Amino acid sequence: MKKRTLIGPFKQIIPMSGMQLKGAIADQELEVIEDGGILIEDHLIIAVGNFKALAAEFPEVSTKVLNGNHVCVPGFIDAHTHICFGGSRAKDYAMRNAGKTYLEIAHSGGGIWDTVTQTRKASIEELTKSTIKRANRHLKNGTTTLEVKSGYGLTVSEELKMLRAIKLANDQALPELISTCLAAHMLPKDFKGSETEYLKEISEQLFPILKEEKLANRIDAFIEQSAFSADDIQGYFNKANELNFDITVHADQFTPGGSNVAVKFNAISADHLEASTDTEIAILANSNTIAVALPGASIGLGCNFTPARKLLDAGAALAIASDHNPGSAPMGDLLTQASILGTFEKLTNAEVLAGITFRAAAALKLKDRGKLEKGLLADLAVFHSDNYQDILYNQGNLKPCMVWKNGALVFDRHK
Ligand code: NIG
Ligand code: FE
């Protein structure tokens, strides 16, 4: 006999149901279930509705009774992070704020390469442990699914070490981790050859092992003047397509161009987009590629935000992720960053919540989460409040009091 539990009553449940994947959303479109209950069975949601009506319909089930005012939203989905890394880049942050340029920082031993050096020095056990610790901190902030990239190894064996660490971390961490291979993060300084030679080596030697060991289904590349060009990446993405990997791109972070490549290769998502112009916005809006804003990188680097309002108004699907990494986005607080993006870009509550729930699920091609509906995973973030608007109004300072992952209460602030 499967175990059923009715959770509630919630002052409000925001199921995020019935909303379109693309374009602007008015707050009036947000369904609010007052005095709601959620019936779960094992890891799945069986029913969402009025608490008393559900209790009457299913009198035999056990009940998890909540006292006081609570609001329930789908567990958040952070579709872009780099939380598997060694060391720190606090020095970069201080130098940047003291006026040093990107190149000056890179030349003095900072930048992505510094993290590569430190990550290579870390053992797989150390990487696994620190990734679990960071993932569990995200869970306490309501994130029940996190994408995690490699990209600080930059050799076949070091990328494998990272991706195996992410897989091991996924076995033990509270949120689910979705891994992505970002071996195309930059041309490693110790590689003797060109960009295309490096990418050829990775695609020929690493891609088959990713399949064999089920280490990642997703291939990412940083398309930028300081990393790889549209020409460099062509053969790499062709190979990824041939092997049925999903493609995602670090696009238009400092200069436009990457989003065009993303759409050309039918990428699941194009992420960053701080430098996207009206041309790139139109290309993304007319595509199936999800646009992912990373306000944590704008806050970390002191750069402009992704033109989220324009993207939505043009009809794009907009997800919002933390980009949590040691360099450009050290904060790693999705709710705070999404709220702040909302204030600067004038996004409705519905648009921000969609960006960290069902639209983020689409950025990871996950159909089983991101909404509170029958048949989907029972991933819930619960806040002490009588009004869902408090969640973004508090700009990340209102933390969830309870989090359910796969139907299990994995975090309870009261305890
Ligand atoms: O998403 N843009 C490239 N990669 C990361 C930064 C990684 C780092 O600085 O370590 C990003 O911002
Ligand atoms: Fe990133």
CSV table of C-alpha atoms and ligand atoms in Angstrom, one decimal:
chain,number,residue,atom,x,y,z
A,1,MET,CA,0.0,0.0,0.0
A,2,LYS,CA,1.5,3.3,-1.1
A,3,LYS,CA,1.6,6.0,1.6
A,4,ARG,CA,-0.6,9.0,1.0
A,5,THR,CA,-0.4,12.3,2.9
A,6,LEU,CA,-2.5,15.3,2.8
A,7,ILE,CA,-0.5,18.5,3.5
A,8,GLY,CA,-2.2,21.7,4.6
A,9,PRO,CA,-4.2,23.8,5.1
A,10,PHE,CA,-2.2,26.4,3.2
A,11,LYS,CA,-3.5,30.0,3.3
A,12,GLN,CA,-2.5,30.1,-0.4
A,13,ILE,CA,-1.2,27.6,-3.0
A,14,ILE,CA,0.3,29.0,-6.2
A,15,PRO,CA,0.2,26.0,-8.5
A,16,MET,CA,1.7,27.9,-11.6
A,17,SER,CA,-0.8,26.0,-13.7
A,18,GLY,CA,-2.3,27.0,-17.0
A,19,MET,CA,0.3,29.6,-17.9
A,20,GLN,CA,2.0,29.8,-21.3
A,21,LEU,CA,5.7,29.0,-21.7
A,22,LYS,CA,6.5,32.1,-23.6
A,23,GLY,CA,6.0,35.8,-23.3
A,24,ALA,CA,4.8,38.3,-20.7
A,25,ILE,CA,2.5,37.2,-17.8
A,26,ALA,CA,0.2,39.5,-15.8
A,27,ASP,CA,-0.2,38.8,-12.1
A,28,GLN,CA,-3.9,38.4,-12.7
A,29,GLU,CA,-3.1,35.2,-14.6
A,30,LEU,CA,-1.6,33.6,-11.5
A,31,GLU,CA,-4.0,31.1,-10.0
A,32,VAL,CA,-4.3,31.4,-6.2
A,33,ILE,CA,-5.9,28.5,-4.3
A,34,GLU,CA,-7.1,29.8,-0.9
A,35,ASP,CA,-7.2,27.4,2.0
A,36,GLY,CA,-5.6,24.7,-0.1
A,37,GLY,CA,-4.3,21.2,0.4
A,38,ILE,CA,-1.9,19.0,-1.5
A,39,LEU,CA,-2.3,15.3,-1.5
A,40,ILE,CA,0.9,13.4,-2.2
A,41,GLU,CA,1.6,9.7,-2.7
A,42,ASP,CA,5.3,8.7,-2.4
A,43,HIS,CA,7.1,11.1,-4.6
A,44,LEU,CA,4.2,12.4,-6.6
A,45,ILE,CA,1.4,14.9,-6.3
A,46,ILE,CA,-2.0,13.2,-6.5
A,47,ALA,CA,-4.3,16.2,-6.1
A,48,VAL,CA,-4.2,19.9,-5.4
A,49,GLY,CA,-7.3,21.7,-4.2
A,50,ASN,CA,-9.4,22.9,-1.2
A,51,PHE,CA,-8.0,21.4,2.0
A,52,LYS,CA,-11.4,20.5,3.5
A,53,ALA,CA,-12.8,19.1,0.3
A,54,LEU,CA,-9.7,16.9,-0.1
A,55,ALA,CA,-9.9,15.8,3.5
A,56,ALA,CA,-13.5,14.8,3.0
A,57,GLU,CA,-12.8,13.0,-0.3
A,58,PHE,CA,-9.8,11.1,1.1
A,59,PRO,CA,-10.7,10.4,4.8
A,60,GLU,CA,-8.3,7.5,5.1
A,61,VAL,CA,-5.1,9.4,4.4
A,62,SER,CA,-2.7,10.7,7.1
A,63,THR,CA,-2.6,14.4,7.4
A,64,LYS,CA,0.4,16.8,7.9
A,65,VAL,CA,-1.4,19.6,9.6
A,66,LEU,CA,0.2,23.1,9.3
A,67,ASN,CA,-0.6,25.6,12.0
A,68,GLY,CA,-0.5,29.3,11.2
A,69,ASN,CA,-0.3,30.9,7.8
A,70,HIS,CA,1.6,29.2,5.0
A,71,VAL,CA,2.0,29.8,1.3
A,72,CYS,CA,3.1,27.0,-1.0
A,73,VAL,CA,4.8,27.3,-4.4
A,74,PRO,CA,6.6,24.7,-6.5
A,75,GLY,CA,10.2,24.0,-5.4
A,76,PHE,CA,12.5,26.3,-7.2
A,77,ILE,CA,14.6,25.1,-10.2
A,78,ASP,CA,18.0,26.7,-10.7
A,79,ALA,CA,18.8,25.9,-14.3
A,80,HIS,CA,22.4,27.2,-14.4
A,81,THR,CA,25.1,26.8,-11.7
A,82,HIS,CA,28.8,26.1,-11.4
A,83,ILE,CA,28.7,24.9,-7.7
A,84,CYS,CA,31.4,22.2,-8.2
A,85,PHE,CA,34.7,23.9,-7.8
A,86,GLY,CA,37.8,24.2,-5.7
A,87,GLY,CA,39.2,27.3,-3.9
A,88,SER,CA,37.9,30.9,-3.8
A,89,ARG,CA,38.1,34.0,-6.0
A,90,ALA,CA,37.7,36.6,-3.3
A,91,LYS,CA,40.8,38.3,-4.6
A,92,ASP,CA,39.2,38.8,-8.0
A,93,TYR,CA,36.2,40.4,-6.5
A,94,ALA,CA,38.3,42.8,-4.5
A,95,MET,CA,40.5,43.6,-7.5
A,96,ARG,CA,37.5,44.2,-9.7
A,97,ASN,CA,35.9,46.6,-7.3
A,98,ALA,CA,39.3,48.4,-6.9
A,99,GLY,CA,39.0,49.1,-10.6
A,100,LYS,CA,41.1,46.3,-12.3
A,101,THR,CA,40.0,45.1,-15.7
A,102,TYR,CA,39.2,41.6,-16.7
A,103,LEU,CA,42.5,41.2,-18.5
A,104,GLU,CA,44.5,42.7,-15.6
A,105,ILE,CA,42.8,40.2,-13.2
A,106,ALA,CA,43.5,37.3,-15.6
A,107,HIS,CA,47.1,38.3,-16.0
A,108,SER,CA,47.7,38.5,-12.3
A,109,GLY,CA,46.6,34.8,-11.9
A,110,GLY,CA,42.8,35.3,-11.5
A,111,GLY,CA,39.8,34.5,-13.7
A,112,ILE,CA,38.4,31.1,-14.7
A,113,TRP,CA,41.9,29.7,-15.0
A,114,ASP,CA,42.6,30.3,-11.3
A,115,THR,CA,39.6,28.1,-10.5
A,116,VAL,CA,40.7,25.5,-13.0
A,117,THR,CA,44.1,25.3,-11.2
A,118,GLN,CA,42.4,25.1,-7.8
A,119,THR,CA,39.8,22.5,-8.9
A,120,ARG,CA,42.5,20.3,-10.5
A,121,LYS,CA,44.2,20.3,-7.1
A,122,ALA,CA,41.0,19.1,-5.3
A,123,SER,CA,40.3,15.4,-4.9
A,124,ILE,CA,37.1,13.9,-6.2
A,125,GLU,CA,36.1,13.4,-2.5
A,126,GLU,CA,36.7,17.1,-1.7
A,127,LEU,CA,34.7,18.2,-4.8
A,128,THR,CA,31.8,15.9,-3.9
A,129,LYS,CA,31.7,17.1,-0.4
A,130,SER,CA,31.7,20.8,-1.2
A,131,THR,CA,29.2,20.4,-4.0
A,132,ILE,CA,26.8,18.6,-1.6
A,133,LYS,CA,27.3,21.4,1.0
A,134,ARG,CA,26.5,24.1,-1.5
A,135,ALA,CA,23.5,22.2,-3.0
A,136,ASN,CA,22.0,21.7,0.5
A,137,ARG,CA,22.3,25.4,1.2
A,138,HIS,CA,20.3,26.1,-2.0
A,139,LEU,CA,17.7,23.5,-0.8
A,140,LYS,CA,17.2,25.5,2.4
A,141,ASN,CA,16.4,28.5,0.2
A,142,GLY,CA,13.7,26.5,-1.6
A,143,THR,CA,15.6,25.1,-4.6
A,144,THR,CA,14.8,21.5,-5.1
A,145,THR,CA,16.5,21.0,-8.5
A,146,LEU,CA,19.9,22.5,-9.5
A,147,GLU,CA,21.8,22.2,-12.7
A,148,VAL,CA,25.6,21.8,-12.1
A,149,LYS,CA,28.3,22.3,-14.7
A,150,SER,CA,31.8,21.0,-15.1
A,151,GLY,CA,34.2,23.4,-16.9
A,152,TYR,CA,36.9,23.8,-14.3
A,153,GLY,CA,38.8,20.7,-15.3
A,154,LEU,CA,39.5,21.3,-19.0
A,155,THR,CA,41.2,18.0,-19.7
A,156,VAL,CA,39.4,14.7,-20.4
A,157,SER,CA,40.4,13.3,-17.0
A,158,GLU,CA,39.8,16.5,-15.0
A,159,GLU,CA,36.4,17.0,-16.6
A,160,LEU,CA,35.6,13.4,-15.8
A,161,LYS,CA,36.7,14.0,-12.2
A,162,MET,CA,34.2,16.9,-11.9
A,163,LEU,CA,31.3,15.1,-13.6
A,164,ARG,CA,31.9,12.0,-11.4
A,165,ALA,CA,31.9,14.2,-8.4
A,166,ILE,CA,28.6,15.8,-9.4
A,167,LYS,CA,27.1,12.4,-9.9
A,168,LEU,CA,28.3,11.2,-6.5
A,169,ALA,CA,27.0,14.5,-5.0
A,170,ASN,CA,23.6,13.9,-6.6
A,171,ASP,CA,23.4,10.5,-4.8
A,172,GLN,CA,23.7,12.3,-1.4
A,173,ALA,CA,22.5,15.9,-1.8
A,174,LEU,CA,19.0,16.9,-0.9
A,175,PRO,CA,18.1,18.6,-4.2
A,176,GLU,CA,18.4,16.8,-7.5
A,177,LEU,CA,21.4,17.8,-9.5
A,178,ILE,CA,21.3,17.9,-13.3
A,179,SER,CA,24.8,17.8,-14.7
A,180,THR,CA,26.1,19.6,-17.8
A,181,CYS,CA,29.5,19.2,-19.5
A,182,LEU,CA,31.2,22.6,-19.9
A,183,ALA,CA,34.6,21.4,-21.1
A,184,ALA,CA,34.2,24.3,-23.7
A,185,HIS,CA,34.5,26.9,-21.0
A,186,MET,CA,37.9,28.3,-22.2
A,187,LEU,CA,40.9,27.1,-24.1
A,188,PRO,CA,43.1,25.7,-21.3
A,189,LYS,CA,46.3,27.6,-21.0
A,190,ASP,CA,48.3,24.4,-20.9
A,191,PHE,CA,46.8,22.9,-24.1
A,192,LYS,CA,49.3,22.8,-26.9
A,193,GLY,CA,47.1,23.5,-29.9
A,194,SER,CA,44.2,25.6,-31.3
A,195,GLU,CA,40.6,26.0,-30.0
A,196,THR,CA,39.3,23.6,-32.7
A,197,GLU,CA,42.0,21.0,-31.8
A,198,TYR,CA,41.1,21.2,-28.2
A,199,LEU,CA,37.3,20.9,-28.9
A,200,LYS,CA,38.0,18.0,-31.3
A,201,GLU,CA,39.9,16.1,-28.6
A,202,ILE,CA,37.2,16.7,-26.0
A,203,SER,CA,34.4,15.6,-28.3
A,204,GLU,CA,36.2,12.5,-29.5
A,205,GLN,CA,37.5,11.4,-26.2
A,206,LEU,CA,35.2,12.7,-23.5
A,207,PHE,CA,31.7,12.6,-25.2
A,208,PRO,CA,31.6,8.8,-25.5
A,209,ILE,CA,32.6,8.3,-21.8
A,210,LEU,CA,29.8,10.8,-20.8
A,211,LYS,CA,27.3,8.5,-22.5
A,212,GLU,CA,28.9,5.3,-21.2
A,213,GLU,CA,29.0,6.4,-17.6
A,214,LYS,CA,25.8,8.4,-17.8
A,215,LEU,CA,27.6,11.5,-16.5
A,216,ALA,CA,25.8,14.2,-18.5
A,217,ASN,CA,23.2,14.6,-21.2
A,218,ARG,CA,23.9,18.2,-21.8
A,219,ILE,CA,26.8,20.0,-23.5
A,220,ASP,CA,27.5,23.7,-22.9
A,221,ALA,CA,29.9,26.1,-24.5
A,222,PHE,CA,31.0,29.7,-23.6
A,223,ILE,CA,30.7,31.6,-26.9
A,224,GLU,CA,32.6,34.8,-26.4
A,225,GLN,CA,35.6,36.7,-27.6
A,226,SER,CA,37.7,35.5,-24.6
A,227,ALA,CA,36.5,31.9,-25.1
A,228,PHE,CA,35.2,30.2,-28.3
A,229,SER,CA,33.8,31.7,-31.5
A,230,ALA,CA,30.8,30.6,-33.5
A,231,ASP,CA,33.3,29.0,-36.0
A,232,ASP,CA,35.3,27.2,-33.3
A,233,ILE,CA,32.2,25.6,-31.9
A,234,GLN,CA,30.5,24.3,-35.1
A,235,GLY,CA,32.2,20.9,-35.2
A,236,TYR,CA,31.8,20.4,-31.5
A,237,PHE,CA,28.1,21.1,-31.5
A,238,ASN,CA,27.6,18.9,-34.6
A,239,LYS,CA,29.2,16.1,-32.7
A,240,ALA,CA,27.1,16.7,-29.7
A,241,ASN,CA,24.0,16.6,-31.9
A,242,GLU,CA,25.1,13.4,-33.5
A,243,LEU,CA,25.4,11.8,-30.1
A,244,ASN,CA,22.0,13.1,-29.0
A,245,PHE,CA,23.2,15.5,-26.3
A,246,ASP,CA,21.1,18.5,-25.5
A,247,ILE,CA,22.9,21.8,-26.2
A,248,THR,CA,23.0,24.9,-24.0
A,249,VAL,CA,25.1,28.0,-24.5
A,250,HIS,CA,26.7,30.7,-22.5
A,251,ALA,CA,25.7,33.4,-24.9
A,252,ASP,CA,25.9,37.2,-25.3
A,253,GLN,CA,27.5,37.8,-21.9
A,254,PHE,CA,29.9,40.6,-23.0
A,255,THR,CA,29.4,40.7,-26.7
A,256,PRO,CA,26.4,39.5,-28.8
A,257,GLY,CA,26.6,36.5,-31.1
A,258,GLY,CA,26.2,33.4,-28.9
A,259,SER,CA,22.4,33.4,-28.9
A,260,ASN,CA,22.4,33.2,-32.7
A,261,VAL,CA,24.6,30.1,-32.5
A,262,ALA,CA,22.3,28.7,-29.8
A,263,VAL,CA,19.2,29.0,-31.9
A,264,LYS,CA,21.0,27.7,-35.0
A,265,PHE,CA,21.8,24.5,-33.1
A,266,ASN,CA,18.3,24.3,-31.5
A,267,ALA,CA,19.8,24.7,-28.1
A,268,ILE,CA,17.5,24.1,-25.1
A,269,SER,CA,18.6,27.4,-23.6
A,270,ALA,CA,20.8,30.4,-24.2
A,271,ASP,CA,22.1,31.8,-20.9
A,272,HIS,CA,23.4,35.2,-19.8
A,273,LEU,CA,22.3,37.6,-22.6
A,274,GLU,CA,23.4,40.7,-20.8
A,275,ALA,CA,24.7,42.1,-24.1
A,276,SER,CA,21.8,41.0,-26.3
A,277,THR,CA,20.5,43.7,-28.6
A,278,ASP,CA,17.1,43.9,-30.3
A,279,THR,CA,18.4,41.6,-33.0
A,280,GLU,CA,19.3,38.8,-30.6
A,281,ILE,CA,16.1,39.4,-28.6
A,282,ALA,CA,14.0,38.9,-31.8
A,283,ILE,CA,16.0,35.7,-32.7
A,284,LEU,CA,15.4,34.2,-29.3
A,285,ALA,CA,11.7,35.2,-29.2
A,286,ASN,CA,11.1,33.5,-32.5
A,287,SER,CA,12.8,30.3,-31.4
A,288,ASN,CA,12.2,27.3,-29.0
A,289,THR,CA,15.3,28.2,-27.1
A,290,ILE,CA,14.7,29.3,-23.5
A,291,ALA,CA,16.4,32.6,-22.6
A,292,VAL,CA,18.0,32.3,-19.2
A,293,ALA,CA,18.8,35.5,-17.2
A,294,LEU,CA,21.6,35.3,-14.6
A,295,PRO,CA,21.2,38.3,-12.4
A,296,GLY,CA,23.8,36.8,-10.0
A,297,ALA,CA,26.5,37.5,-12.6
A,298,SER,CA,25.3,41.1,-13.1
A,299,ILE,CA,25.4,41.6,-9.4
A,300,GLY,CA,28.8,39.9,-9.0
A,301,LEU,CA,30.4,41.7,-11.9
A,302,GLY,CA,28.6,45.0,-11.5
A,303,CYS,CA,27.3,44.8,-15.1
A,304,ASN,CA,23.9,45.5,-16.6
A,305,PHE,CA,21.1,43.0,-16.3
A,306,THR,CA,19.8,40.8,-19.0
A,307,PRO,CA,17.0,42.7,-20.9
A,308,ALA,CA,14.4,40.5,-19.3
A,309,ARG,CA,11.5,42.9,-19.9
A,310,LYS,CA,12.3,43.3,-23.6
A,311,LEU,CA,12.7,39.5,-24.0
A,312,LEU,CA,9.3,38.8,-22.4
A,313,ASP,CA,7.6,41.5,-24.4
A,314,ALA,CA,9.1,40.2,-27.6
A,315,GLY,CA,7.6,36.8,-26.7
A,316,ALA,CA,10.6,34.8,-25.4
A,317,ALA,CA,10.5,32.2,-22.7
A,318,LEU,CA,12.5,33.6,-19.8
A,319,ALA,CA,14.0,31.5,-17.0
A,320,ILE,CA,16.1,33.0,-14.2
A,321,ALA,CA,19.0,31.1,-12.6
A,322,SER,CA,21.8,31.9,-10.1
A,323,ASP,CA,24.9,31.1,-12.1
A,324,HIS,CA,26.4,30.4,-8.7
A,325,ASN,CA,30.2,30.2,-9.3
A,326,PRO,CA,33.3,31.4,-7.5
A,327,GLY,CA,34.1,34.1,-10.0
A,328,SER,CA,31.3,36.1,-11.5
A,329,ALA,CA,28.4,35.0,-9.3
A,330,PRO,CA,29.6,34.2,-5.8
A,331,MET,CA,26.4,35.0,-3.9
A,332,GLY,CA,24.4,31.9,-5.0
A,333,ASP,CA,21.0,33.1,-3.8
A,334,LEU,CA,18.4,32.5,-6.5
A,335,LEU,CA,15.4,34.1,-4.7
A,336,THR,CA,17.3,37.3,-3.8
A,337,GLN,CA,18.7,37.7,-7.3
A,338,ALA,CA,15.4,36.9,-9.1
A,339,SER,CA,13.6,39.5,-6.9
A,340,ILE,CA,16.3,42.1,-7.7
A,341,LEU,CA,16.1,41.4,-11.4
A,342,GLY,CA,12.3,41.9,-11.0
A,343,THR,CA,12.8,45.4,-9.6
A,344,PHE,CA,15.3,46.6,-12.2
A,345,GLU,CA,13.5,45.0,-15.2
A,346,LYS,CA,10.0,45.6,-14.0
A,347,LEU,CA,8.9,42.0,-14.0
A,348,THR,CA,5.6,40.9,-12.5
A,349,ASN,CA,5.5,38.4,-9.6
A,350,ALA,CA,4.1,35.9,-12.1
A,351,GLU,CA,7.0,36.4,-14.5
A,352,VAL,CA,9.6,36.0,-11.8
A,353,LEU,CA,8.0,33.0,-10.2
A,354,ALA,CA,7.5,31.4,-13.7
A,355,GLY,CA,11.2,32.0,-14.3
A,356,ILE,CA,12.3,30.0,-11.3
A,357,THR,CA,9.7,27.2,-11.6
A,358,PHE,CA,8.1,25.9,-14.8
A,359,ARG,CA,10.1,28.0,-17.3
A,360,ALA,CA,13.3,26.9,-15.5
A,361,ALA,CA,12.1,23.3,-15.8
A,362,ALA,CA,11.8,23.8,-19.6
A,363,ALA,CA,15.3,25.2,-19.7
A,364,LEU,CA,16.4,21.7,-18.4
A,365,LYS,CA,13.8,19.9,-20.5
A,366,LEU,CA,12.2,18.5,-17.4
A,367,LYS,CA,8.5,17.9,-17.8
A,368,ASP,CA,7.9,16.3,-14.4
A,369,ARG,CA,8.2,19.5,-12.2
A,370,GLY,CA,7.9,23.2,-12.0
A,371,LYS,CA,4.2,23.2,-11.3
A,372,LEU,CA,1.9,21.9,-8.6
A,373,GLU,CA,-0.3,19.5,-10.5
A,374,LYS,CA,-1.5,15.9,-10.4
A,375,GLY,CA,1.2,13.5,-11.6
A,376,LEU,CA,4.2,15.9,-11.1
A,377,LEU,CA,6.9,15.5,-8.4
A,378,ALA,CA,6.0,16.6,-4.9
A,379,ASP,CA,8.7,19.3,-4.7
A,380,LEU,CA,7.3,22.1,-2.6
A,381,ALA,CA,8.7,25.3,-1.1
A,382,VAL,CA,6.6,26.6,1.8
A,383,PHE,CA,6.8,30.1,3.3
A,384,HIS,CA,5.4,31.5,6.6
A,385,SER,CA,3.0,34.1,5.2
A,386,ASP,CA,-0.6,34.8,4.3
A,387,ASN,CA,0.2,36.4,0.9
A,388,TYR,CA,2.4,35.0,-1.9
A,389,GLN,CA,3.5,38.5,-2.8
A,390,ASP,CA,5.6,38.5,0.4
A,391,ILE,CA,8.0,36.0,-1.2
A,392,LEU,CA,9.5,38.4,-3.8
A,393,TYR,CA,8.7,41.5,-1.7
A,394,ASN,CA,11.2,40.4,0.9
A,395,GLN,CA,13.8,40.1,-1.8
A,396,GLY,CA,15.2,36.8,-0.6
A,397,ASN,CA,15.1,37.6,3.1
A,398,LEU,CA,11.9,35.6,3.7
A,399,LYS,CA,13.3,32.0,3.6
A,400,PRO,CA,11.1,28.9,3.2
A,401,CYS,CA,10.1,27.4,6.5
A,402,MET,CA,9.6,23.9,4.9
A,403,VAL,CA,10.8,22.2,1.8
A,404,TRP,CA,9.6,18.9,0.3
A,405,LYS,CA,11.6,17.0,-2.3
A,406,ASN,CA,10.2,14.0,-4.0
A,407,GLY,CA,7.4,13.9,-1.4
A,408,ALA,CA,9.7,13.9,1.6
A,409,LEU,CA,9.9,16.8,4.1
A,410,VAL,CA,13.7,17.4,3.8
A,411,PHE,CA,13.9,20.8,5.5
A,412,ASP,CA,11.9,22.1,8.4
A,413,ARG,CA,13.1,25.4,9.9
A,414,HIS,CA,10.9,24.9,13.0
A,415,LYS,CA,13.0,21.8,14.0
B,1,NIG,O1,28.7,31.9,-16.2
B,1,NIG,N1,30.8,33.1,-18.4
B,1,NIG,C1,31.5,32.2,-18.1
B,1,NIG,N2,31.4,31.4,-17.1
B,1,NIG,C2,30.9,31.7,-15.8
B,1,NIG,C3,32.0,32.3,-15.0
B,1,NIG,C4,32.9,31.4,-14.4
B,1,NIG,C5,33.9,31.9,-13.6
B,1,NIG,O2,34.1,33.2,-13.6
B,1,NIG,O3,34.5,31.1,-12.9
B,1,NIG,C6,29.7,32.5,-15.8
B,1,NIG,O4,29.6,33.6,-15.5
B,2,FE,FE,27.7,30.3,-16.1
